[in-house]
């Protein structure tokens, strides 16, 4: 299939030149004259393979357009589109700023046709390889939904940023399909069910398969119970219709779907806790007739169910999700991190508890692959999350820097060892694609000692 390129430039001559070069290579080309028009076009669901974006445009330059494009992609729940900046400038500051924002490459104007095509081809090949690898690692091959691990990661992020309904979905009587018609028919039903969910869910929703016939969905902007009820009805009706197409009109298996839902952010933003609430609501549906839905409400915890007359500390802790904290360090955005940081510092200093701070900088190796470097900077966050204690918190302060707060430390020497441990384990798993430097600061109520000795790369 021909690759689709969008060229954004306020200069008609540049649009014509780029269009001429690319269409000769059998590429599909769309020319747009402003950043605002690009954002509107993307927002209408037009997703190209690559965007060539001029930096120097009136009203909205390339940097602002790229920033708003990334926000738009998150809002739409789509992958980031590779962007190549078009510029007549030779400034290294411009390049540095562009790469920091995630641009894939720069092309100088006026265009050299050979250079333009080669760089587009390099990005297409790299993007295809990355998407294939990501698909293998994150996508359930049968349904095309996110697999369990990927669903947890992506929906954890979505629940902190979007409003909607997190829903647990379970197929009713699905085992009978496998028992009576065989597992091949069971797979066909699961594939059909996945399409039913996609078709009926609001645009921008995300889905995961977390078990054989168990699914999770984030239904974007679904904030009313009647919308959830209507969604459930349509899913059940369409599922039965699809099942009869596959197994015949005389199919009499009581096939259907039960759904438990919880509103986000009304009942919180922590995915594991929300999933527990949705699962509790799903259990209520399964107990009371199936083929329906129930929305989580705090008052659903009745005295009979809890076997006591009022909530106790154990129950409240369960509702707050105390038992569902994942056994990894907590990554927060900058705003949330600042509140946690201030609280921990006040608490520790008041109670004489030592803590530590690490600033990890990730620099590019000389003559290294730029995209591989940017990908490694992203992956390093997962490395931190999995390496530290769940009582530790961190944030990404820049594209190539992570700031870590170790909430409790026994001695200063161990702080330095944490940084060395992170660097050594990374190198063992991923090689030396990154040049890692660490600064650390040890803090007690009596002593505040900063060490910048480790600014040299850790080998």
mmCIF file of C-alpha atoms in Angstrom, residues 32-418:
data_model
loop_
_atom_site.group_PDB
_atom_site.id
_atom_site.type_symbol
_atom_site.label_atom_id
_atom_site.label_comp_id
_atom_site.label_asym_id
_atom_site.label_seq_id
_atom_site.Cartn_x
_atom_site.Cartn_y
_atom_site.Cartn_z
ATOM 1 C CA UNK A 32 -1.907 21.661 3.970
ATOM 2 C CA UNK A 33 -1.037 25.343 4.446
ATOM 3 C CA UNK A 34 -1.160 25.830 8.233
ATOM 4 C CA UNK A 35 -0.749 24.089 11.567
ATOM 5 C CA UNK A 36 -4.353 24.823 12.536
ATOM 6 C CA UNK A 37 -5.634 23.162 9.349
ATOM 7 C CA UNK A 38 -3.436 20.112 10.053
ATOM 8 C CA UNK A 39 -4.841 19.682 13.573
ATOM 9 C CA UNK A 40 -8.406 19.953 12.276
ATOM 10 C CA UNK A 41 -7.661 17.415 9.529
ATOM 11 C CA UNK A 42 -6.088 14.928 11.956
ATOM 12 C CA UNK A 43 -8.970 15.440 14.379
ATOM 13 C CA UNK A 44 -11.358 14.282 11.650
ATOM 14 C CA UNK A 45 -9.658 10.887 11.673
ATOM 15 C CA UNK A 46 -7.139 11.352 8.849
ATOM 16 C CA UNK A 47 -3.992 9.561 10.048
ATOM 17 C CA UNK A 48 -1.000 9.636 7.642
ATOM 18 C CA UNK A 49 2.214 7.635 7.828
ATOM 19 C CA UNK A 50 4.448 10.730 8.103
ATOM 20 C CA UNK A 51 4.013 14.492 8.432
ATOM 21 C CA UNK A 52 6.493 16.925 6.845
ATOM 22 C CA UNK A 53 6.055 20.079 8.936
ATOM 23 C CA UNK A 54 7.550 23.488 8.193
ATOM 24 C CA UNK A 55 8.961 25.210 11.278
ATOM 25 C CA UNK A 56 8.575 28.852 10.215
ATOM 26 C CA UNK A 57 4.890 29.441 9.589
ATOM 27 C CA UNK A 58 2.800 32.484 10.575
ATOM 28 C CA UNK A 59 0.287 32.328 13.447
ATOM 29 C CA UNK A 60 1.319 28.823 14.560
ATOM 30 C CA UNK A 61 4.888 27.664 13.996
ATOM 31 C CA UNK A 62 6.059 24.061 13.701
ATOM 32 C CA UNK A 63 6.982 23.712 17.373
ATOM 33 C CA UNK A 64 3.558 24.798 18.615
ATOM 34 C CA UNK A 65 1.861 22.644 15.981
ATOM 35 C CA UNK A 66 3.871 19.576 17.045
ATOM 36 C CA UNK A 67 3.032 20.177 20.722
ATOM 37 C CA UNK A 68 -0.702 20.441 19.952
ATOM 38 C CA UNK A 69 -0.507 17.432 17.617
ATOM 39 C CA UNK A 70 0.869 15.253 20.429
ATOM 40 C CA UNK A 71 -1.983 16.402 22.678
ATOM 41 C CA UNK A 72 -4.470 15.599 19.916
ATOM 42 C CA UNK A 73 -3.001 12.088 19.462
ATOM 43 C CA UNK A 74 -3.348 11.369 23.181
ATOM 44 C CA UNK A 75 -6.913 12.651 23.143
ATOM 45 C CA UNK A 76 -7.739 10.393 20.175
ATOM 46 C CA UNK A 77 -5.887 7.393 21.633
ATOM 47 C CA UNK A 78 -3.679 6.926 18.556
ATOM 48 C CA UNK A 79 0.039 6.279 18.080
ATOM 49 C CA UNK A 80 2.310 9.282 17.601
ATOM 50 C CA UNK A 81 2.706 10.114 13.906
ATOM 51 C CA UNK A 82 6.361 10.514 12.846
ATOM 52 C CA UNK A 83 7.097 14.182 12.095
ATOM 53 C CA UNK A 84 9.960 15.557 10.000
ATOM 54 C CA UNK A 85 10.676 19.265 10.422
ATOM 55 C CA UNK A 86 11.285 21.307 7.264
ATOM 56 C CA UNK A 87 13.610 24.264 7.784
ATOM 57 C CA UNK A 88 15.996 26.590 6.004
ATOM 58 C CA UNK A 89 17.874 27.229 9.280
ATOM 59 C CA UNK A 90 21.217 25.708 10.245
ATOM 60 C CA UNK A 91 20.843 26.341 14.000
ATOM 61 C CA UNK A 92 21.831 23.487 16.321
ATOM 62 C CA UNK A 93 19.528 25.012 18.957
ATOM 63 C CA UNK A 94 16.588 24.489 16.628
ATOM 64 C CA UNK A 95 17.556 20.863 16.066
ATOM 65 C CA UNK A 96 18.102 20.259 19.773
ATOM 66 C CA UNK A 97 14.704 21.698 20.649
ATOM 67 C CA UNK A 98 13.041 19.665 17.908
ATOM 68 C CA UNK A 99 14.571 16.357 18.944
ATOM 69 C CA UNK A 100 13.705 17.105 22.573
ATOM 70 C CA UNK A 101 10.056 17.420 21.512
ATOM 71 C CA UNK A 102 10.206 14.087 19.690
ATOM 72 C CA UNK A 103 10.636 15.092 16.037
ATOM 73 C CA UNK A 104 11.957 12.210 13.908
ATOM 74 C CA UNK A 105 14.306 14.147 11.611
ATOM 75 C CA UNK A 106 15.095 17.471 9.889
ATOM 76 C CA UNK A 107 15.171 18.199 6.158
ATOM 77 C CA UNK A 108 16.721 21.375 4.780
ATOM 78 C CA UNK A 109 15.000 23.601 2.263
ATOM 79 C CA UNK A 110 15.232 23.860 -0.690
ATOM 80 C CA UNK A 111 14.646 20.112 -1.004
ATOM 81 C CA UNK A 112 17.228 17.726 -2.362
ATOM 82 C CA UNK A 113 14.963 15.000 -3.839
ATOM 83 C CA UNK A 114 17.378 12.192 -3.033
ATOM 84 C CA UNK A 115 17.815 13.294 0.599
ATOM 85 C CA UNK A 116 14.070 13.821 1.042
ATOM 86 C CA UNK A 117 13.207 10.343 -0.214
ATOM 87 C CA UNK A 118 16.002 8.614 1.675
ATOM 88 C CA UNK A 119 15.015 10.151 5.002
ATOM 89 C CA UNK A 120 11.340 9.388 4.503
ATOM 90 C CA UNK A 121 12.223 5.806 3.598
ATOM 91 C CA UNK A 122 14.431 5.458 6.700
ATOM 92 C CA UNK A 123 11.627 6.619 8.961
ATOM 93 C CA UNK A 124 9.028 4.407 7.257
ATOM 94 C CA UNK A 125 11.238 1.335 7.669
ATOM 95 C CA UNK A 126 12.023 2.193 11.288
ATOM 96 C CA UNK A 127 8.389 2.941 12.120
ATOM 97 C CA UNK A 128 7.176 -0.320 10.559
ATOM 98 C CA UNK A 129 9.771 -2.288 12.529
ATOM 99 C CA UNK A 130 8.822 -0.541 15.782
ATOM 100 C CA UNK A 131 5.101 -1.119 15.233
ATOM 101 C CA UNK A 132 5.692 -4.794 14.446
ATOM 102 C CA UNK A 133 7.745 -5.259 17.595
ATOM 103 C CA UNK A 134 5.217 -3.373 19.690
ATOM 104 C CA UNK A 135 2.366 -5.365 18.205
ATOM 105 C CA UNK A 136 4.045 -8.671 19.015
ATOM 106 C CA UNK A 137 4.689 -7.575 22.585
ATOM 107 C CA UNK A 138 1.387 -5.882 23.383
ATOM 108 C CA UNK A 139 -1.425 -7.156 21.148
ATOM 109 C CA UNK A 140 -3.568 -10.239 21.680
ATOM 110 C CA UNK A 141 -3.297 -11.989 18.317
ATOM 111 C CA UNK A 142 -6.814 -13.427 18.321
ATOM 112 C CA UNK A 143 -8.849 -10.293 19.076
ATOM 113 C CA UNK A 144 -6.454 -7.464 18.255
ATOM 114 C CA UNK A 145 -7.057 -6.032 21.749
ATOM 115 C CA UNK A 146 -4.230 -5.169 24.124
ATOM 116 C CA UNK A 147 -2.955 -8.164 26.054
ATOM 117 C CA UNK A 148 -3.209 -8.224 29.854
ATOM 118 C CA UNK A 149 0.154 -6.604 30.595
ATOM 119 C CA UNK A 150 -0.198 -3.924 27.921
ATOM 120 C CA UNK A 151 -3.785 -3.169 28.954
ATOM 121 C CA UNK A 152 -2.657 -2.598 32.535
ATOM 122 C CA UNK A 153 0.067 -0.209 31.439
ATOM 123 C CA UNK A 154 -1.931 1.766 28.899
ATOM 124 C CA UNK A 155 -5.183 1.953 30.854
ATOM 125 C CA UNK A 156 -3.276 3.012 33.977
ATOM 126 C CA UNK A 157 -2.124 6.029 32.001
ATOM 127 C CA UNK A 158 -5.516 6.687 30.417
ATOM 128 C CA UNK A 159 -7.327 6.611 33.778
ATOM 129 C CA UNK A 160 -5.162 9.480 35.030
ATOM 130 C CA UNK A 161 -5.863 11.658 32.003
ATOM 131 C CA UNK A 162 -9.346 10.953 30.629
ATOM 132 C CA UNK A 163 -12.916 10.745 31.842
ATOM 133 C CA UNK A 164 -15.090 7.757 31.076
ATOM 134 C CA UNK A 165 -16.083 4.296 32.254
ATOM 135 C CA UNK A 166 -13.703 1.474 33.105
ATOM 136 C CA UNK A 167 -15.541 -1.774 32.481
ATOM 137 C CA UNK A 168 -14.858 -5.436 33.164
ATOM 138 C CA UNK A 169 -16.606 -7.637 30.593
ATOM 139 C CA UNK A 170 -17.219 -11.375 30.848
ATOM 140 C CA UNK A 171 -18.809 -13.657 28.245
ATOM 141 C CA UNK A 172 -21.681 -15.705 29.675
ATOM 142 C CA UNK A 173 -21.924 -19.425 28.814
ATOM 143 C CA UNK A 174 -18.899 -19.222 26.523
ATOM 144 C CA UNK A 175 -17.601 -22.596 27.763
ATOM 145 C CA UNK A 176 -20.611 -24.248 26.094
ATOM 146 C CA UNK A 177 -19.434 -22.948 22.718
ATOM 147 C CA UNK A 178 -16.098 -24.741 23.139
ATOM 148 C CA UNK A 179 -17.763 -27.884 24.530
ATOM 149 C CA UNK A 180 -20.458 -28.189 21.844
ATOM 150 C CA UNK A 181 -18.834 -26.661 18.756
ATOM 151 C CA UNK A 182 -15.115 -26.947 19.456
ATOM 152 C CA UNK A 183 -12.329 -24.477 20.226
ATOM 153 C CA UNK A 184 -12.042 -23.298 16.623
ATOM 154 C CA UNK A 185 -15.626 -22.056 16.786
ATOM 155 C CA UNK A 186 -14.866 -20.589 20.211
ATOM 156 C CA UNK A 187 -12.065 -18.525 18.641
ATOM 157 C CA UNK A 188 -14.424 -17.303 15.919
ATOM 158 C CA UNK A 189 -16.920 -16.177 18.553
ATOM 159 C CA UNK A 190 -14.203 -14.297 20.449
ATOM 160 C CA UNK A 191 -13.103 -12.551 17.254
ATOM 161 C CA UNK A 192 -16.709 -11.587 16.485
ATOM 162 C CA UNK A 193 -17.231 -10.363 20.045
ATOM 163 C CA UNK A 194 -14.150 -8.137 19.801
ATOM 164 C CA UNK A 195 -15.621 -6.520 16.686
ATOM 165 C CA UNK A 196 -18.971 -6.055 18.462
ATOM 166 C CA UNK A 197 -17.237 -4.214 21.303
ATOM 167 C CA UNK A 198 -15.263 -2.002 18.905
ATOM 168 C CA UNK A 199 -18.338 -1.150 16.853
ATOM 169 C CA UNK A 200 -20.489 -0.131 19.821
ATOM 170 C CA UNK A 201 -17.929 1.663 22.014
ATOM 171 C CA UNK A 202 -17.425 5.441 21.862
ATOM 172 C CA UNK A 203 -14.645 6.711 19.608
ATOM 173 C CA UNK A 204 -11.288 6.815 21.382
ATOM 174 C CA UNK A 205 -12.088 3.867 23.687
ATOM 175 C CA UNK A 206 -9.409 1.234 24.428
ATOM 176 C CA UNK A 207 -9.776 -2.506 25.003
ATOM 177 C CA UNK A 208 -7.815 -5.365 26.528
ATOM 178 C CA UNK A 209 -8.179 -9.127 26.795
ATOM 179 C CA UNK A 210 -7.161 -10.171 30.287
ATOM 180 C CA UNK A 211 -8.236 -13.810 30.217
ATOM 181 C CA UNK A 212 -9.810 -16.453 27.990
ATOM 182 C CA UNK A 213 -13.249 -14.805 27.838
ATOM 183 C CA UNK A 214 -12.563 -11.840 30.119
ATOM 184 C CA UNK A 215 -12.055 -8.333 28.793
ATOM 185 C CA UNK A 216 -11.472 -4.817 30.054
ATOM 186 C CA UNK A 217 -12.512 -1.636 28.292
ATOM 187 C CA UNK A 218 -12.080 2.079 28.895
ATOM 188 C CA UNK A 219 -15.205 3.622 27.381
ATOM 189 C CA UNK A 220 -14.186 7.192 26.710
ATOM 190 C CA UNK A 221 -16.546 9.974 27.831
ATOM 191 C CA UNK A 222 -19.218 7.494 28.954
ATOM 192 C CA UNK A 223 -20.330 9.153 32.197
ATOM 193 C CA UNK A 224 -24.031 8.274 32.509
ATOM 194 C CA UNK A 225 -25.614 5.035 33.660
ATOM 195 C CA UNK A 226 -28.200 5.013 30.869
ATOM 196 C CA UNK A 227 -25.367 5.171 28.305
ATOM 197 C CA UNK A 228 -23.750 2.142 29.959
ATOM 198 C CA UNK A 229 -27.062 0.263 29.966
ATOM 199 C CA UNK A 230 -27.638 1.060 26.287
ATOM 200 C CA UNK A 231 -24.087 -0.025 25.394
ATOM 201 C CA UNK A 232 -24.610 -3.324 27.224
ATOM 202 C CA UNK A 233 -27.913 -3.962 25.433
ATOM 203 C CA UNK A 234 -26.398 -3.326 22.011
ATOM 204 C CA UNK A 235 -23.398 -5.541 22.763
ATOM 205 C CA UNK A 236 -25.646 -8.426 23.842
ATOM 206 C CA UNK A 237 -27.983 -8.080 20.865
ATOM 207 C CA UNK A 238 -25.131 -7.901 18.352
ATOM 208 C CA UNK A 239 -23.251 -10.775 19.988
ATOM 209 C CA UNK A 240 -26.218 -13.140 19.679
ATOM 210 C CA UNK A 241 -26.743 -12.064 16.061
ATOM 211 C CA UNK A 242 -23.087 -12.745 15.214
ATOM 212 C CA UNK A 243 -23.128 -16.073 17.060
ATOM 213 C CA UNK A 244 -26.146 -17.235 15.025
ATOM 214 C CA UNK A 245 -24.348 -16.321 11.821
ATOM 215 C CA UNK A 246 -21.488 -18.555 12.909
ATOM 216 C CA UNK A 247 -23.370 -21.462 14.505
ATOM 217 C CA UNK A 248 -26.747 -21.306 12.809
ATOM 218 C CA UNK A 249 -30.129 -19.804 13.653
ATOM 219 C CA UNK A 250 -30.949 -22.815 15.833
ATOM 220 C CA UNK A 251 -28.073 -21.975 18.185
ATOM 221 C CA UNK A 252 -29.647 -22.110 21.666
ATOM 222 C CA UNK A 253 -26.650 -21.453 23.908
ATOM 223 C CA UNK A 254 -27.559 -18.618 26.329
ATOM 224 C CA UNK A 255 -24.589 -16.604 25.085
ATOM 225 C CA UNK A 256 -24.255 -13.044 26.279
ATOM 226 C CA UNK A 257 -22.072 -10.525 28.072
ATOM 227 C CA UNK A 258 -22.034 -9.275 31.652
ATOM 228 C CA UNK A 259 -20.435 -5.912 32.393
ATOM 229 C CA UNK A 260 -19.327 -4.186 35.560
ATOM 230 C CA UNK A 261 -18.390 -0.524 35.334
ATOM 231 C CA UNK A 262 -16.912 2.272 37.405
ATOM 232 C CA UNK A 263 -16.851 5.971 36.555
ATOM 233 C CA UNK A 264 -13.488 7.679 36.096
ATOM 234 C CA UNK A 265 -12.380 9.971 37.708
ATOM 235 C CA UNK A 266 -15.432 10.036 40.023
ATOM 236 C CA UNK A 267 -14.228 6.951 41.909
ATOM 237 C CA UNK A 268 -10.510 7.560 41.482
ATOM 238 C CA UNK A 269 -7.763 7.405 38.887
ATOM 239 C CA UNK A 270 -5.696 4.398 40.059
ATOM 240 C CA UNK A 271 -6.261 1.614 37.532
ATOM 241 C CA UNK A 272 -5.791 -1.347 39.888
ATOM 242 C CA UNK A 273 -8.297 0.064 42.350
ATOM 243 C CA UNK A 274 -10.807 0.946 39.652
ATOM 244 C CA UNK A 275 -10.464 -2.529 38.154
ATOM 245 C CA UNK A 276 -11.309 -4.021 41.541
ATOM 246 C CA UNK A 277 -14.457 -1.851 41.737
ATOM 247 C CA UNK A 278 -15.507 -2.850 38.208
ATOM 248 C CA UNK A 279 -14.867 -6.512 38.992
ATOM 249 C CA UNK A 280 -16.989 -6.284 42.140
ATOM 250 C CA UNK A 281 -19.837 -4.826 40.076
ATOM 251 C CA UNK A 282 -19.387 -7.563 37.452
ATOM 252 C CA UNK A 283 -19.653 -10.201 40.169
ATOM 253 C CA UNK A 284 -22.998 -8.723 41.208
ATOM 254 C CA UNK A 285 -24.266 -9.029 37.627
ATOM 255 C CA UNK A 286 -23.140 -12.667 37.396
ATOM 256 C CA UNK A 287 -24.978 -13.427 40.650
ATOM 257 C CA UNK A 288 -28.204 -11.833 39.464
ATOM 258 C CA UNK A 289 -29.076 -13.211 36.056
ATOM 259 C CA UNK A 290 -26.124 -12.285 33.778
ATOM 260 C CA UNK A 291 -26.508 -10.600 30.344
ATOM 261 C CA UNK A 292 -26.605 -7.190 31.971
ATOM 262 C CA UNK A 293 -24.556 -4.515 33.679
ATOM 263 C CA UNK A 294 -24.067 -2.842 37.000
ATOM 264 C CA UNK A 295 -22.359 0.413 37.836
ATOM 265 C CA UNK A 296 -20.158 0.652 40.918
ATOM 266 C CA UNK A 297 -21.438 2.721 43.825
ATOM 267 C CA UNK A 298 -19.814 2.972 47.241
ATOM 268 C CA UNK A 299 -23.162 2.323 48.898
ATOM 269 C CA UNK A 300 -23.282 -1.092 47.224
ATOM 270 C CA UNK A 301 -21.235 -2.353 50.176
ATOM 271 C CA UNK A 302 -24.261 -3.437 52.211
ATOM 272 C CA UNK A 303 -24.184 -4.709 55.776
ATOM 273 C CA UNK A 304 -25.202 -8.208 54.638
ATOM 274 C CA UNK A 305 -22.349 -8.468 52.180
ATOM 275 C CA UNK A 306 -19.787 -7.262 54.690
ATOM 276 C CA UNK A 307 -21.272 -9.148 57.676
ATOM 277 C CA UNK A 308 -21.070 -6.185 60.027
ATOM 278 C CA UNK A 309 -23.149 -3.144 60.839
ATOM 279 C CA UNK A 310 -20.694 -0.497 59.673
ATOM 280 C CA UNK A 311 -17.525 -0.152 57.704
ATOM 281 C CA UNK A 312 -14.315 -1.023 59.535
ATOM 282 C CA UNK A 313 -10.752 -0.016 58.794
ATOM 283 C CA UNK A 314 -10.094 -3.172 56.782
ATOM 284 C CA UNK A 315 -13.022 -2.521 54.459
ATOM 285 C CA UNK A 316 -12.158 1.131 53.945
ATOM 286 C CA UNK A 317 -8.550 0.149 53.183
ATOM 287 C CA UNK A 318 -9.818 -2.299 50.581
ATOM 288 C CA UNK A 319 -12.028 0.345 48.981
ATOM 289 C CA UNK A 320 -9.059 2.723 48.797
ATOM 290 C CA UNK A 321 -7.072 0.033 47.012
ATOM 291 C CA UNK A 322 -4.413 -0.462 49.687
ATOM 292 C CA UNK A 323 -3.981 -4.128 48.731
ATOM 293 C CA UNK A 324 -3.803 -3.475 45.021
ATOM 294 C CA UNK A 325 -0.663 -1.325 44.937
ATOM 295 C CA UNK A 326 1.618 -2.840 42.277
ATOM 296 C CA UNK A 327 5.019 -3.993 43.501
ATOM 297 C CA UNK A 328 6.915 -1.370 41.503
ATOM 298 C CA UNK A 329 8.052 2.204 42.037
ATOM 299 C CA UNK A 330 5.386 4.858 41.431
ATOM 300 C CA UNK A 331 5.827 7.150 38.419
ATOM 301 C CA UNK A 332 3.934 10.440 38.628
ATOM 302 C CA UNK A 333 3.575 13.423 36.346
ATOM 303 C CA UNK A 334 5.296 16.623 37.421
ATOM 304 C CA UNK A 335 2.251 18.161 39.122
ATOM 305 C CA UNK A 336 1.343 15.070 41.160
ATOM 306 C CA UNK A 337 4.992 14.437 42.003
ATOM 307 C CA UNK A 338 5.412 17.908 43.503
ATOM 308 C CA UNK A 339 2.652 17.250 46.079
ATOM 309 C CA UNK A 340 4.047 13.849 47.073
ATOM 310 C CA UNK A 341 7.586 15.238 47.214
ATOM 311 C CA UNK A 342 6.662 18.094 49.533
ATOM 312 C CA UNK A 343 4.685 15.825 51.837
ATOM 313 C CA UNK A 344 7.423 13.175 52.103
ATOM 314 C CA UNK A 345 10.124 15.777 52.719
ATOM 315 C CA UNK A 346 8.103 17.458 55.486
ATOM 316 C CA UNK A 347 7.233 14.135 57.105
ATOM 317 C CA UNK A 348 10.771 12.750 56.962
ATOM 318 C CA UNK A 349 12.477 15.882 58.247
ATOM 319 C CA UNK A 350 9.976 16.163 61.101
ATOM 320 C CA UNK A 351 10.450 12.512 62.095
ATOM 321 C CA UNK A 352 14.183 12.211 61.524
ATOM 322 C CA UNK A 353 13.855 9.799 58.579
ATOM 323 C CA UNK A 354 16.659 9.871 56.037
ATOM 324 C CA UNK A 355 15.748 10.038 52.367
ATOM 325 C CA UNK A 356 17.591 10.340 49.106
ATOM 326 C CA UNK A 357 17.287 11.965 45.721
ATOM 327 C CA UNK A 358 18.738 10.844 42.419
ATOM 328 C CA UNK A 359 18.854 12.743 39.147
ATOM 329 C CA UNK A 360 19.626 10.401 36.260
ATOM 330 C CA UNK A 361 20.726 11.956 32.965
ATOM 331 C CA UNK A 362 20.788 9.909 29.771
ATOM 332 C CA UNK A 363 23.091 11.179 27.045
ATOM 333 C CA UNK A 364 23.517 9.924 23.522
ATOM 334 C CA UNK A 365 26.592 7.946 22.552
ATOM 335 C CA UNK A 366 28.694 9.548 19.826
ATOM 336 C CA UNK A 367 27.578 8.463 16.328
ATOM 337 C CA UNK A 368 24.652 6.571 17.824
ATOM 338 C CA UNK A 369 21.238 5.895 16.283
ATOM 339 C CA UNK A 370 19.066 8.884 17.245
ATOM 340 C CA UNK A 371 15.743 7.039 17.227
ATOM 341 C CA UNK A 372 17.186 4.116 19.174
ATOM 342 C CA UNK A 373 18.465 6.624 21.729
ATOM 343 C CA UNK A 374 15.059 8.298 22.081
ATOM 344 C CA UNK A 375 13.386 4.889 22.456
ATOM 345 C CA UNK A 376 15.921 3.909 25.122
ATOM 346 C CA UNK A 377 15.184 7.121 27.060
ATOM 347 C CA UNK A 378 11.498 6.100 27.075
ATOM 348 C CA UNK A 379 12.292 2.533 28.150
ATOM 349 C CA UNK A 380 14.491 3.709 31.006
ATOM 350 C CA UNK A 381 11.351 4.787 32.875
ATOM 351 C CA UNK A 382 10.129 1.169 32.874
ATOM 352 C CA UNK A 383 13.588 0.104 34.064
ATOM 353 C CA UNK A 384 13.344 2.466 37.051
ATOM 354 C CA UNK A 385 9.787 1.378 37.838
ATOM 355 C CA UNK A 386 10.739 -2.290 37.950
ATOM 356 C CA UNK A 387 14.054 -1.826 39.773
ATOM 357 C CA UNK A 388 13.048 0.303 42.772
ATOM 358 C CA UNK A 389 10.768 -0.306 45.754
ATOM 359 C CA UNK A 390 7.065 0.440 45.539
ATOM 360 C CA UNK A 391 7.576 3.025 48.288
ATOM 361 C CA UNK A 392 9.813 5.084 45.950
ATOM 362 C CA UNK A 393 8.464 7.663 43.508
ATOM 363 C CA UNK A 394 9.881 9.278 40.404
ATOM 364 C CA UNK A 395 9.060 11.586 37.527
ATOM 365 C CA UNK A 396 10.446 12.285 34.079
ATOM 366 C CA UNK A 397 11.798 15.810 34.362
ATOM 367 C CA UNK A 398 13.047 16.036 30.752
ATOM 368 C CA UNK A 399 13.012 13.675 27.804
ATOM 369 C CA UNK A 400 16.442 12.374 28.916
ATOM 370 C CA UNK A 401 16.274 12.892 32.700
ATOM 371 C CA UNK A 402 14.515 11.122 35.562
ATOM 372 C CA UNK A 403 14.237 12.496 39.104
ATOM 373 C CA UNK A 404 13.830 9.860 41.841
ATOM 374 C CA UNK A 405 12.795 10.265 45.478
ATOM 375 C CA UNK A 406 13.862 7.327 47.652
ATOM 376 C CA UNK A 407 11.481 7.847 50.545
ATOM 377 C CA UNK A 408 13.564 6.109 53.214
ATOM 378 C CA UNK A 409 17.327 5.468 53.330
ATOM 379 C CA UNK A 410 19.463 3.976 56.101
ATOM 380 C CA UNK A 411 22.842 5.337 55.101
ATOM 381 C CA UNK A 412 24.383 7.606 52.523
ATOM 382 C CA UNK A 413 26.572 4.929 50.926
ATOM 383 C CA UNK A 414 23.532 2.930 49.874
ATOM 384 C CA UNK A 415 22.223 5.943 47.924
ATOM 385 C CA UNK A 416 25.228 5.880 45.616
ATOM 386 C CA UNK A 417 24.830 2.133 45.218
ATOM 387 C CA UNK A 418 21.249 2.566 43.969
#
